[in-house]
Amino acid sequence: MSNRTIAKFWAFVILAAAASTAVVSCGHASSQKRRGPEFDTTASAWEKPGIVGEIRSAEITESSGLAASRCQPNVFWTHNDSGDGPYIYALDPSGALLGIFKVQNAENEDWEDMAGFKDTDGRCYLFIGEIGNTEKLERTQHKIYRISEPVVGGTNADLSRKAAMPTQPAEVLAFRYPDSAHDAETLTVHPQSGDIYVLTKHRSNLSAVFKITADFQATAVATAQKIGELSVPAIPHGMLTGGAISPDGTRVVLCDYSAAYELISHPGSTNFDDIWRQKPLPIDLGSRKQGEAITYSSDGGSIFATSEKRGSPVIEVKRR
C-alpha cells in the first residue's frame, strides 16, 4: 500500500472516529453498538500478545503475507508488497532469516497474502495471492500462484535477493470476480479441501467473501463465487488486510491494521462455508504500526502476526 493511500485511509479513520464519538454522546446503547473492539482476555481463548522477535533482514520491508510451513517445523514464509520482485522469505519464529527464494514463472505486481497447504500425499505447497488492486480498481483479473514449498537450509542472516535460490515453476490460476472489480488483501486455503477463499478490503462497506476452486490445470479464467459478506467489530468494518484458516479447518483468523478477529465453526455444521456467518471475536495483538499479515502456527496453538515497514516485530498470541 502506498504512503498516499495510507494517508487517505487514516484520514478516513479519523473522520469515522469523530462521527462515532458524536453518536456515542447521544446515549449508552449507541456507544455499545459503534465503539471499537474491547478485549477481555479472561473470556478469550487466547492469551495476551507478546513480541517474540523482529524481522531483521533489510530485504523485508513490507511483510504483507505470512504462512506457517506444513512440512518444516518452525518455518514461516513471508513476502513483500508491490515493488519487490517475485521473492519469498523463510523465517524462524523469532523473525530470523532462513532463506530467500525467487518464484519462477511469476511476477509481483501486488502480492498481498499467502497460505501454506499439505495435500493427502504429504506434499507441501505455498499459495501466493496476486489480489491487490489500485484505488481506481483498474484490474479486473487476478492471479493465484501455487508452488512446491522450497526446502530451507541453515540460518544465514546475510542472505540477499542476489543470492536467492529458484523455486519450482509456479502454477497459475487466473480468476475474476462475478460482479465488479475489487481490492483484496486476504487469501486463505482450506487445509482439507484445498478451496481458496479471498476476502475483499473495503473502507466503508462489508468485506465480500469469494470462493475459488483450486483448479490449477484449467486454461480458462475462473470466476470466483461470492458466498457471503463479513463485518468485523472495528472502524472501518471491512478493512481486512490478512487471514488464515486453522490447520484443523475449524477456525479462521483475520486482521485489519491494528487488531485480529476469529471465526469459529458451529459444532453442528458440516459445511465450512457456514463459518463466514459466525460472529467475529476480537483478539488483542497489542500495538502494530501497520499490520497486514497473520497466520496460525502449524499446530494451531498460536497466532503469529507481523507489520509492514523494516524491522517489523513478530507478535505471538498463544492459545490458553
PDB file of N, CA, C and O in Angstrom, residues 154-221:
ATOM      1  N   GLY A 154      20.287 -23.965   6.314  1.00  0.00           N
ATOM      2  CA  GLY A 154      20.715 -23.369   7.578  1.00  0.00           C
ATOM      3  C   GLY A 154      20.430 -21.886   7.629  1.00  0.00           C
ATOM      4  O   GLY A 154      20.055 -21.249   6.646  1.00  0.00           O
ATOM      5  N   THR A 155      20.601 -21.301   8.799  1.00  0.00           N
ATOM      6  CA  THR A 155      20.362 -19.875   9.002  1.00  0.00           C
ATOM      7  C   THR A 155      21.486 -19.057   8.393  1.00  0.00           C
ATOM      8  O   THR A 155      22.652 -19.376   8.542  1.00  0.00           O
ATOM      9  N   ASN A 156      21.139 -17.995   7.688  1.00  0.00           N
ATOM     10  CA  ASN A 156      22.113 -17.062   7.125  1.00  0.00           C
ATOM     11  C   ASN A 156      21.473 -15.697   7.043  1.00  0.00           C
ATOM     12  O   ASN A 156      20.790 -15.380   6.081  1.00  0.00           O
ATOM     13  N   ALA A 157      21.671 -14.883   8.068  1.00  0.00           N
ATOM     14  CA  ALA A 157      21.020 -13.580   8.139  1.00  0.00           C
ATOM     15  C   ALA A 157      21.575 -12.587   7.125  1.00  0.00           C
ATOM     16  O   ALA A 157      21.017 -11.515   6.949  1.00  0.00           O
ATOM     17  N   ASP A 158      22.681 -12.939   6.438  1.00  0.00           N
ATOM     18  CA  ASP A 158      23.280 -12.035   5.463  1.00  0.00           C
ATOM     19  C   ASP A 158      22.812 -12.313   4.042  1.00  0.00           C
ATOM     20  O   ASP A 158      23.337 -11.756   3.089  1.00  0.00           O
ATOM     21  N   LEU A 159      21.830 -13.209   3.886  1.00  0.00           N
ATOM     22  CA  LEU A 159      21.321 -13.529   2.562  1.00  0.00           C
ATOM     23  C   LEU A 159      20.736 -12.288   1.894  1.00  0.00           C
ATOM     24  O   LEU A 159      20.165 -11.429   2.549  1.00  0.00           O
ATOM     25  N   SER A 160      20.875 -12.234   0.584  1.00  0.00           N
ATOM     26  CA  SER A 160      20.301 -11.132  -0.185  1.00  0.00           C
ATOM     27  C   SER A 160      19.547 -11.701  -1.372  1.00  0.00           C
ATOM     28  O   SER A 160      19.687 -12.873  -1.723  1.00  0.00           O
ATOM     29  N   ARG A 161      18.744 -10.859  -2.003  1.00  0.00           N
ATOM     30  CA  ARG A 161      17.978 -11.304  -3.164  1.00  0.00           C
ATOM     31  C   ARG A 161      18.889 -11.740  -4.304  1.00  0.00           C
ATOM     32  O   ARG A 161      18.503 -12.572  -5.129  1.00  0.00           O
ATOM     33  N   LYS A 162      20.094 -11.179  -4.372  1.00  0.00           N
ATOM     34  CA  LYS A 162      21.024 -11.560  -5.439  1.00  0.00           C
ATOM     35  C   LYS A 162      21.404 -13.030  -5.342  1.00  0.00           C
ATOM     36  O   LYS A 162      21.743 -13.657  -6.350  1.00  0.00           O
ATOM     37  N   ALA A 163      21.363 -13.576  -4.141  1.00  0.00           N
ATOM     38  CA  ALA A 163      21.736 -14.978  -3.935  1.00  0.00           C
ATOM     39  C   ALA A 163      20.517 -15.884  -3.789  1.00  0.00           C
ATOM     40  O   ALA A 163      20.638 -17.026  -3.348  1.00  0.00           O
ATOM     41  N   ALA A 164      19.343 -15.383  -4.168  1.00  0.00           N
ATOM     42  CA  ALA A 164      18.113 -16.154  -3.986  1.00  0.00           C
ATOM     43  C   ALA A 164      18.131 -17.435  -4.802  1.00  0.00           C
ATOM     44  O   ALA A 164      18.577 -17.466  -5.955  1.00  0.00           O
ATOM     45  N   MET A 165      17.647 -18.510  -4.199  1.00  0.00           N
ATOM     46  CA  MET A 165      17.536 -19.793  -4.882  1.00  0.00           C
ATOM     47  C   MET A 165      16.224 -19.838  -5.664  1.00  0.00           C
ATOM     48  O   MET A 165      15.200 -19.331  -5.206  1.00  0.00           O
ATOM     49  N   PRO A 166      16.210 -20.459  -6.847  1.00  0.00           N
ATOM     50  CA  PRO A 166      14.965 -20.538  -7.617  1.00  0.00           C
ATOM     51  C   PRO A 166      14.029 -21.606  -7.064  1.00  0.00           C
ATOM     52  O   PRO A 166      14.470 -22.654  -6.595  1.00  0.00           O
ATOM     53  N   THR A 167      12.737 -21.347  -7.122  1.00  0.00           N
ATOM     54  CA  THR A 167      11.747 -22.356  -6.762  1.00  0.00           C
ATOM     55  C   THR A 167      11.401 -23.176  -8.003  1.00  0.00           C
ATOM     56  O   THR A 167      11.852 -22.875  -9.115  1.00  0.00           O
ATOM     57  N   GLN A 168      10.589 -24.194  -7.825  1.00  0.00           N
ATOM     58  CA  GLN A 168       9.992 -24.861  -8.966  1.00  0.00           C
ATOM     59  C   GLN A 168       9.046 -23.867  -9.664  1.00  0.00           C
ATOM     60  O   GLN A 168       8.534 -22.948  -9.029  1.00  0.00           O
ATOM     61  N   PRO A 169       8.819 -24.008 -10.970  1.00  0.00           N
ATOM     62  CA  PRO A 169       7.917 -23.074 -11.655  1.00  0.00           C
ATOM     63  C   PRO A 169       6.535 -23.045 -11.008  1.00  0.00           C
ATOM     64  O   PRO A 169       5.970 -24.077 -10.662  1.00  0.00           O
ATOM     65  N   ALA A 170       6.019 -21.862 -10.847  1.00  0.00           N
ATOM     66  CA  ALA A 170       4.705 -21.701 -10.219  1.00  0.00           C
ATOM     67  C   ALA A 170       3.595 -22.105 -11.172  1.00  0.00           C
ATOM     68  O   ALA A 170       3.655 -21.843 -12.372  1.00  0.00           O
ATOM     69  N   GLU A 171       2.582 -22.763 -10.618  1.00  0.00           N
ATOM     70  CA  GLU A 171       1.332 -22.964 -11.340  1.00  0.00           C
ATOM     71  C   GLU A 171       0.497 -21.698 -11.157  1.00  0.00           C
ATOM     72  O   GLU A 171       0.549 -21.065 -10.097  1.00  0.00           O
ATOM     73  N   VAL A 172      -0.275 -21.346 -12.173  1.00  0.00           N
ATOM     74  CA  VAL A 172      -1.005 -20.079 -12.149  1.00  0.00           C
ATOM     75  C   VAL A 172      -2.496 -20.322 -12.321  1.00  0.00           C
ATOM     76  O   VAL A 172      -2.915 -21.012 -13.251  1.00  0.00           O
ATOM     77  N   LEU A 173      -3.269 -19.758 -11.412  1.00  0.00           N
ATOM     78  CA  LEU A 173      -4.729 -19.791 -11.506  1.00  0.00           C
ATOM     79  C   LEU A 173      -5.209 -18.358 -11.670  1.00  0.00           C
ATOM     80  O   LEU A 173      -5.097 -17.542 -10.753  1.00  0.00           O
ATOM     81  N   ALA A 174      -5.718 -18.037 -12.848  1.00  0.00           N
ATOM     82  CA  ALA A 174      -6.261 -16.696 -13.104  1.00  0.00           C
ATOM     83  C   ALA A 174      -7.743 -16.686 -12.766  1.00  0.00           C
ATOM     84  O   ALA A 174      -8.461 -17.652 -13.033  1.00  0.00           O
ATOM     85  N   PHE A 175      -8.193 -15.591 -12.148  1.00  0.00           N
ATOM     86  CA  PHE A 175      -9.611 -15.506 -11.799  1.00  0.00           C
ATOM     87  C   PHE A 175     -10.113 -14.077 -11.898  1.00  0.00           C
ATOM     88  O   PHE A 175      -9.339 -13.116 -11.878  1.00  0.00           O
ATOM     89  N   ARG A 176     -11.421 -13.964 -12.005  1.00  0.00           N
ATOM     90  CA  ARG A 176     -12.094 -12.669 -11.964  1.00  0.00           C
ATOM     91  C   ARG A 176     -13.284 -12.764 -11.010  1.00  0.00           C
ATOM     92  O   ARG A 176     -13.729 -13.874 -10.660  1.00  0.00           O
ATOM     93  N   TYR A 177     -13.790 -11.620 -10.597  1.00  0.00           N
ATOM     94  CA  TYR A 177     -14.963 -11.585  -9.732  1.00  0.00           C
ATOM     95  C   TYR A 177     -16.230 -11.596 -10.586  1.00  0.00           C
ATOM     96  O   TYR A 177     -16.219 -11.123 -11.726  1.00  0.00           O
ATOM     97  N   PRO A 178     -17.333 -12.105 -10.046  1.00  0.00           N
ATOM     98  CA  PRO A 178     -18.552 -12.209 -10.848  1.00  0.00           C
ATOM     99  C   PRO A 178     -19.325 -10.899 -10.983  1.00  0.00           C
ATOM    100  O   PRO A 178     -20.210 -10.790 -11.826  1.00  0.00           O
ATOM    101  N   ASP A 179     -19.019  -9.908 -10.136  1.00  0.00           N
ATOM    102  CA  ASP A 179     -19.811  -8.687 -10.131  1.00  0.00           C
ATOM    103  C   ASP A 179     -19.043  -7.478 -10.650  1.00  0.00           C
ATOM    104  O   ASP A 179     -19.337  -6.933 -11.699  1.00  0.00           O
ATOM    105  N   SER A 180     -18.034  -7.049  -9.914  1.00  0.00           N
ATOM    106  CA  SER A 180     -17.277  -5.855 -10.280  1.00  0.00           C
ATOM    107  C   SER A 180     -15.845  -6.021  -9.790  1.00  0.00           C
ATOM    108  O   SER A 180     -15.493  -7.030  -9.175  1.00  0.00           O
ATOM    109  N   ALA A 181     -14.997  -5.046 -10.065  1.00  0.00           N
ATOM    110  CA  ALA A 181     -13.613  -5.095  -9.608  1.00  0.00           C
ATOM    111  C   ALA A 181     -13.547  -4.884  -8.096  1.00  0.00           C
ATOM    112  O   ALA A 181     -14.350  -4.139  -7.527  1.00  0.00           O
ATOM    113  N   HIS A 182     -12.588  -5.546  -7.451  1.00  0.00           N
ATOM    114  CA  HIS A 182     -12.416  -5.426  -6.004  1.00  0.00           C
ATOM    115  C   HIS A 182     -10.936  -5.329  -5.668  1.00  0.00           C
ATOM    116  O   HIS A 182     -10.081  -5.829  -6.399  1.00  0.00           O
ATOM    117  N   ASP A 183     -10.670  -4.715  -4.531  1.00  0.00           N
ATOM    118  CA  ASP A 183      -9.349  -4.779  -3.906  1.00  0.00           C
ATOM    119  C   ASP A 183      -9.412  -5.846  -2.827  1.00  0.00           C
ATOM    120  O   ASP A 183     -10.440  -6.001  -2.149  1.00  0.00           O
ATOM    121  N   ALA A 184      -8.346  -6.619  -2.659  1.00  0.00           N
ATOM    122  CA  ALA A 184      -8.334  -7.666  -1.630  1.00  0.00           C
ATOM    123  C   ALA A 184      -6.925  -7.843  -1.105  1.00  0.00           C
ATOM    124  O   ALA A 184      -5.941  -7.682  -1.836  1.00  0.00           O
ATOM    125  N   GLU A 185      -6.819  -8.177   0.188  1.00  0.00           N
ATOM    126  CA  GLU A 185      -5.531  -8.443   0.809  1.00  0.00           C
ATOM    127  C   GLU A 185      -5.554  -9.710   1.652  1.00  0.00           C
ATOM    128  O   GLU A 185      -4.596  -9.985   2.372  1.00  0.00           O
ATOM    129  N   THR A 186      -6.637 -10.485   1.564  1.00  0.00           N
ATOM    130  CA  THR A 186      -6.777 -11.678   2.396  1.00  0.00           C
ATOM    131  C   THR A 186      -7.016 -12.899   1.519  1.00  0.00           C
ATOM    132  O   THR A 186      -7.991 -12.945   0.766  1.00  0.00           O
ATOM    133  N   LEU A 187      -6.116 -13.872   1.619  1.00  0.00           N
ATOM    134  CA  LEU A 187      -6.239 -15.134   0.902  1.00  0.00           C
ATOM    135  C   LEU A 187      -6.061 -16.266   1.899  1.00  0.00           C
ATOM    136  O   LEU A 187      -5.095 -16.289   2.661  1.00  0.00           O
ATOM    137  N   THR A 188      -7.010 -17.202   1.922  1.00  0.00           N
ATOM    138  CA  THR A 188      -6.914 -18.362   2.798  1.00  0.00           C
ATOM    139  C   THR A 188      -7.179 -19.626   1.978  1.00  0.00           C
ATOM    140  O   THR A 188      -7.853 -19.579   0.951  1.00  0.00           O
ATOM    141  N   VAL A 189      -6.632 -20.752   2.444  1.00  0.00           N
ATOM    142  CA  VAL A 189      -6.815 -22.039   1.767  1.00  0.00           C
ATOM    143  C   VAL A 189      -7.277 -23.061   2.797  1.00  0.00           C
ATOM    144  O   VAL A 189      -6.653 -23.207   3.861  1.00  0.00           O
ATOM    145  N   HIS A 190      -8.358 -23.771   2.496  1.00  0.00           N
ATOM    146  CA  HIS A 190      -8.860 -24.767   3.430  1.00  0.00           C
ATOM    147  C   HIS A 190      -7.906 -25.957   3.474  1.00  0.00           C
ATOM    148  O   HIS A 190      -7.501 -26.479   2.427  1.00  0.00           O
ATOM    149  N   PRO A 191      -7.519 -26.406   4.669  1.00  0.00           N
ATOM    150  CA  PRO A 191      -6.482 -27.446   4.784  1.00  0.00           C
ATOM    151  C   PRO A 191      -6.894 -28.821   4.298  1.00  0.00           C
ATOM    152  O   PRO A 191      -6.021 -29.661   4.033  1.00  0.00           O
ATOM    153  N   GLN A 192      -8.183 -29.092   4.197  1.00  0.00           N
ATOM    154  CA  GLN A 192      -8.628 -30.397   3.704  1.00  0.00           C
ATOM    155  C   GLN A 192      -9.072 -30.334   2.240  1.00  0.00           C
ATOM    156  O   GLN A 192      -8.613 -31.118   1.411  1.00  0.00           O
ATOM    157  N   SER A 193      -9.941 -29.424   1.903  1.00  0.00           N
ATOM    158  CA  SER A 193     -10.486 -29.368   0.547  1.00  0.00           C
ATOM    159  C   SER A 193      -9.552 -28.690  -0.446  1.00  0.00           C
ATOM    160  O   SER A 193      -9.624 -28.943  -1.650  1.00  0.00           O
ATOM    161  N   GLY A 194      -8.702 -27.801   0.050  1.00  0.00           N
ATOM    162  CA  GLY A 194      -7.865 -27.011  -0.837  1.00  0.00           C
ATOM    163  C   GLY A 194      -8.577 -25.839  -1.480  1.00  0.00           C
ATOM    164  O   GLY A 194      -7.995 -25.116  -2.293  1.00  0.00           O
ATOM    165  N   ASP A 195      -9.843 -25.622  -1.124  1.00  0.00           N
ATOM    166  CA  ASP A 195     -10.586 -24.476  -1.665  1.00  0.00           C
ATOM    167  C   ASP A 195      -9.938 -23.170  -1.220  1.00  0.00           C
ATOM    168  O   ASP A 195      -9.434 -23.051  -0.095  1.00  0.00           O
ATOM    169  N   ILE A 196      -9.975 -22.199  -2.116  1.00  0.00           N
ATOM    170  CA  ILE A 196      -9.365 -20.893  -1.870  1.00  0.00           C
ATOM    171  C   ILE A 196     -10.467 -19.885  -1.540  1.00  0.00           C
ATOM    172  O   ILE A 196     -11.512 -19.852  -2.195  1.00  0.00           O
ATOM    173  N   TYR A 197     -10.221 -19.061  -0.516  1.00  0.00           N
ATOM    174  CA  TYR A 197     -11.157 -18.008  -0.141  1.00  0.00           C
ATOM    175  C   TYR A 197     -10.425 -16.668  -0.169  1.00  0.00           C
ATOM    176  O   TYR A 197      -9.368 -16.520   0.449  1.00  0.00           O
ATOM    177  N   VAL A 198     -10.999 -15.718  -0.893  1.00  0.00           N
ATOM    178  CA  VAL A 198     -10.457 -14.364  -0.975  1.00  0.00           C
ATOM    179  C   VAL A 198     -11.473 -13.415  -0.371  1.00  0.00           C
ATOM    180  O   VAL A 198     -12.655 -13.435  -0.737  1.00  0.00           O
ATOM    181  N   LEU A 199     -11.021 -12.593   0.566  1.00  0.00           N
ATOM    182  CA  LEU A 199     -11.892 -11.614   1.228  1.00  0.00           C
ATOM    183  C   LEU A 199     -11.475 -10.219   0.800  1.00  0.00           C
ATOM    184  O   LEU A 199     -10.289  -9.870   0.868  1.00  0.00           O
ATOM    185  N   THR A 200     -12.449  -9.439   0.335  1.00  0.00           N
ATOM    186  CA  THR A 200     -12.127  -8.118  -0.173  1.00  0.00           C
ATOM    187  C   THR A 200     -11.846  -7.138   0.965  1.00  0.00           C
ATOM    188  O   THR A 200     -12.215  -7.363   2.120  1.00  0.00           O
ATOM    189  N   LYS A 201     -11.217  -6.039   0.601  1.00  0.00           N
ATOM    190  CA  LYS A 201     -10.883  -4.974   1.541  1.00  0.00           C
ATOM    191  C   LYS A 201     -11.679  -3.736   1.155  1.00  0.00           C
ATOM    192  O   LYS A 201     -11.591  -3.272   0.014  1.00  0.00           O
ATOM    193  N   HIS A 202     -12.472  -3.229   2.104  1.00  0.00           N
ATOM    194  CA  HIS A 202     -13.329  -2.093   1.776  1.00  0.00           C
ATOM    195  C   HIS A 202     -13.299  -1.064   2.901  1.00  0.00           C
ATOM    196  O   HIS A 202     -13.362  -1.421   4.069  1.00  0.00           O
ATOM    197  N   ARG A 203     -13.222   0.196   2.523  1.00  0.00           N
ATOM    198  CA  ARG A 203     -13.126   1.266   3.523  1.00  0.00           C
ATOM    199  C   ARG A 203     -14.455   1.633   4.154  1.00  0.00           C
ATOM    200  O   ARG A 203     -14.488   2.193   5.246  1.00  0.00           O
ATOM    201  N   SER A 204     -15.567   1.359   3.469  1.00  0.00           N
ATOM    202  CA  SER A 204     -16.853   1.789   4.003  1.00  0.00           C
ATOM    203  C   SER A 204     -17.903   0.687   4.020  1.00  0.00           C
ATOM    204  O   SER A 204     -18.870   0.784   4.765  1.00  0.00           O
ATOM    205  N   ASN A 205     -17.748  -0.362   3.207  1.00  0.00           N
ATOM    206  CA  ASN A 205     -18.739  -1.421   3.155  1.00  0.00           C
ATOM    207  C   ASN A 205     -18.210  -2.704   3.785  1.00  0.00           C
ATOM    208  O   ASN A 205     -17.073  -2.771   4.260  1.00  0.00           O
ATOM    209  N   LEU A 206     -19.049  -3.736   3.778  1.00  0.00           N
ATOM    210  CA  LEU A 206     -18.646  -5.030   4.297  1.00  0.00           C
ATOM    211  C   LEU A 206     -17.591  -5.659   3.396  1.00  0.00           C
ATOM    212  O   LEU A 206     -17.465  -5.319   2.218  1.00  0.00           O
ATOM    213  N   SER A 207     -16.841  -6.582   3.967  1.00  0.00           N
ATOM    214  CA  SER A 207     -15.923  -7.386   3.173  1.00  0.00           C
ATOM    215  C   SER A 207     -16.717  -8.495   2.491  1.00  0.00           C
ATOM    216  O   SER A 207     -17.532  -9.167   3.125  1.00  0.00           O
ATOM    217  N   ALA A 208     -16.498  -8.682   1.197  1.00  0.00           N
ATOM    218  CA  ALA A 208     -17.156  -9.760   0.457  1.00  0.00           C
ATOM    219  C   ALA A 208     -16.269 -11.003   0.491  1.00  0.00           C
ATOM    220  O   ALA A 208     -15.046 -10.908   0.391  1.00  0.00           O
ATOM    221  N   VAL A 209     -16.886 -12.176   0.639  1.00  0.00           N
ATOM    222  CA  VAL A 209     -16.153 -13.451   0.706  1.00  0.00           C
ATOM    223  C   VAL A 209     -16.371 -14.187  -0.610  1.00  0.00           C
ATOM    224  O   VAL A 209     -17.513 -14.479  -0.996  1.00  0.00           O
ATOM    225  N   PHE A 210     -15.280 -14.492  -1.302  1.00  0.00           N
ATOM    226  CA  PHE A 210     -15.340 -15.196  -2.573  1.00  0.00           C
ATOM    227  C   PHE A 210     -14.619 -16.541  -2.462  1.00  0.00           C
ATOM    228  O   PHE A 210     -13.565 -16.637  -1.823  1.00  0.00           O
ATOM    229  N   LYS A 211     -15.171 -17.551  -3.103  1.00  0.00           N
ATOM    230  CA  LYS A 211     -14.617 -18.906  -3.090  1.00  0.00           C
ATOM    231  C   LYS A 211     -14.154 -19.273  -4.493  1.00  0.00           C
ATOM    232  O   LYS A 211     -14.839 -19.018  -5.484  1.00  0.00           O
ATOM    233  N   ILE A 212     -12.980 -19.913  -4.562  1.00  0.00           N
ATOM    234  CA  ILE A 212     -12.404 -20.309  -5.842  1.00  0.00           C
ATOM    235  C   ILE A 212     -11.915 -21.746  -5.719  1.00  0.00           C
ATOM    236  O   ILE A 212     -11.176 -22.085  -4.783  1.00  0.00           O
ATOM    237  N   THR A 213     -12.319 -22.597  -6.633  1.00  0.00           N
ATOM    238  CA  THR A 213     -11.823 -23.967  -6.655  1.00  0.00           C
ATOM    239  C   THR A 213     -10.387 -23.963  -7.150  1.00  0.00           C
ATOM    240  O   THR A 213     -10.060 -23.317  -8.151  1.00  0.00           O
ATOM    241  N   ALA A 214      -9.520 -24.693  -6.458  1.00  0.00           N
ATOM    242  CA  ALA A 214      -8.088 -24.672  -6.763  1.00  0.00           C
ATOM    243  C   ALA A 214      -7.762 -25.578  -7.949  1.00  0.00           C
ATOM    244  O   ALA A 214      -7.036 -26.565  -7.827  1.00  0.00           O
ATOM    245  N   ASP A 215      -8.283 -25.237  -9.114  1.00  0.00           N
ATOM    246  CA  ASP A 215      -8.018 -25.998 -10.332  1.00  0.00           C
ATOM    247  C   ASP A 215      -6.902 -25.309 -11.116  1.00  0.00           C
ATOM    248  O   ASP A 215      -7.159 -24.442 -11.956  1.00  0.00           O
ATOM    249  N   PHE A 216      -5.663 -25.711 -10.842  1.00  0.00           N
ATOM    250  CA  PHE A 216      -4.521 -25.075 -11.489  1.00  0.00           C
ATOM    251  C   PHE A 216      -4.222 -25.660 -12.857  1.00  0.00           C
ATOM    252  O   PHE A 216      -3.273 -25.245 -13.518  1.00  0.00           O
ATOM    253  N   GLN A 217      -5.018 -26.624 -13.289  1.00  0.00           N
ATOM    254  CA  GLN A 217      -4.862 -27.183 -14.627  1.00  0.00           C
ATOM    255  C   GLN A 217      -5.759 -26.494 -15.640  1.00  0.00           C
ATOM    256  O   GLN A 217      -5.609 -26.679 -16.850  1.00  0.00           O
ATOM    257  N   ALA A 218      -6.702 -25.700 -15.151  1.00  0.00           N
ATOM    258  CA  ALA A 218      -7.646 -25.028 -16.050  1.00  0.00           C
ATOM    259  C   ALA A 218      -6.924 -23.978 -16.897  1.00  0.00           C
ATOM    260  O   ALA A 218      -6.007 -23.297 -16.419  1.00  0.00           O
ATOM    261  N   THR A 219      -7.340 -23.858 -18.141  1.00  0.00           N
ATOM    262  CA  THR A 219      -6.754 -22.856 -19.029  1.00  0.00           C
ATOM    263  C   THR A 219      -7.599 -21.593 -19.097  1.00  0.00           C
ATOM    264  O   THR A 219      -7.084 -20.520 -19.402  1.00  0.00           O
ATOM    265  N   ALA A 220      -8.886 -21.725 -18.806  1.00  0.00           N
ATOM    266  CA  ALA A 220      -9.774 -20.558 -18.839  1.00  0.00           C
ATOM    267  C   ALA A 220      -9.679 -19.782 -17.525  1.00  0.00           C
ATOM    268  O   ALA A 220      -9.299 -20.328 -16.479  1.00  0.00           O
ATOM    269  N   VAL A 221     -10.016 -18.510 -17.591  1.00  0.00           N
ATOM    270  CA  VAL A 221     -10.044 -17.674 -16.389  1.00  0.00           C
ATOM    271  C   VAL A 221     -11.233 -18.090 -15.532  1.00  0.00           C
ATOM    272  O   VAL A 221     -12.370 -18.145 -16.017  1.00  0.00           O
TER     273      VAL A 221
END
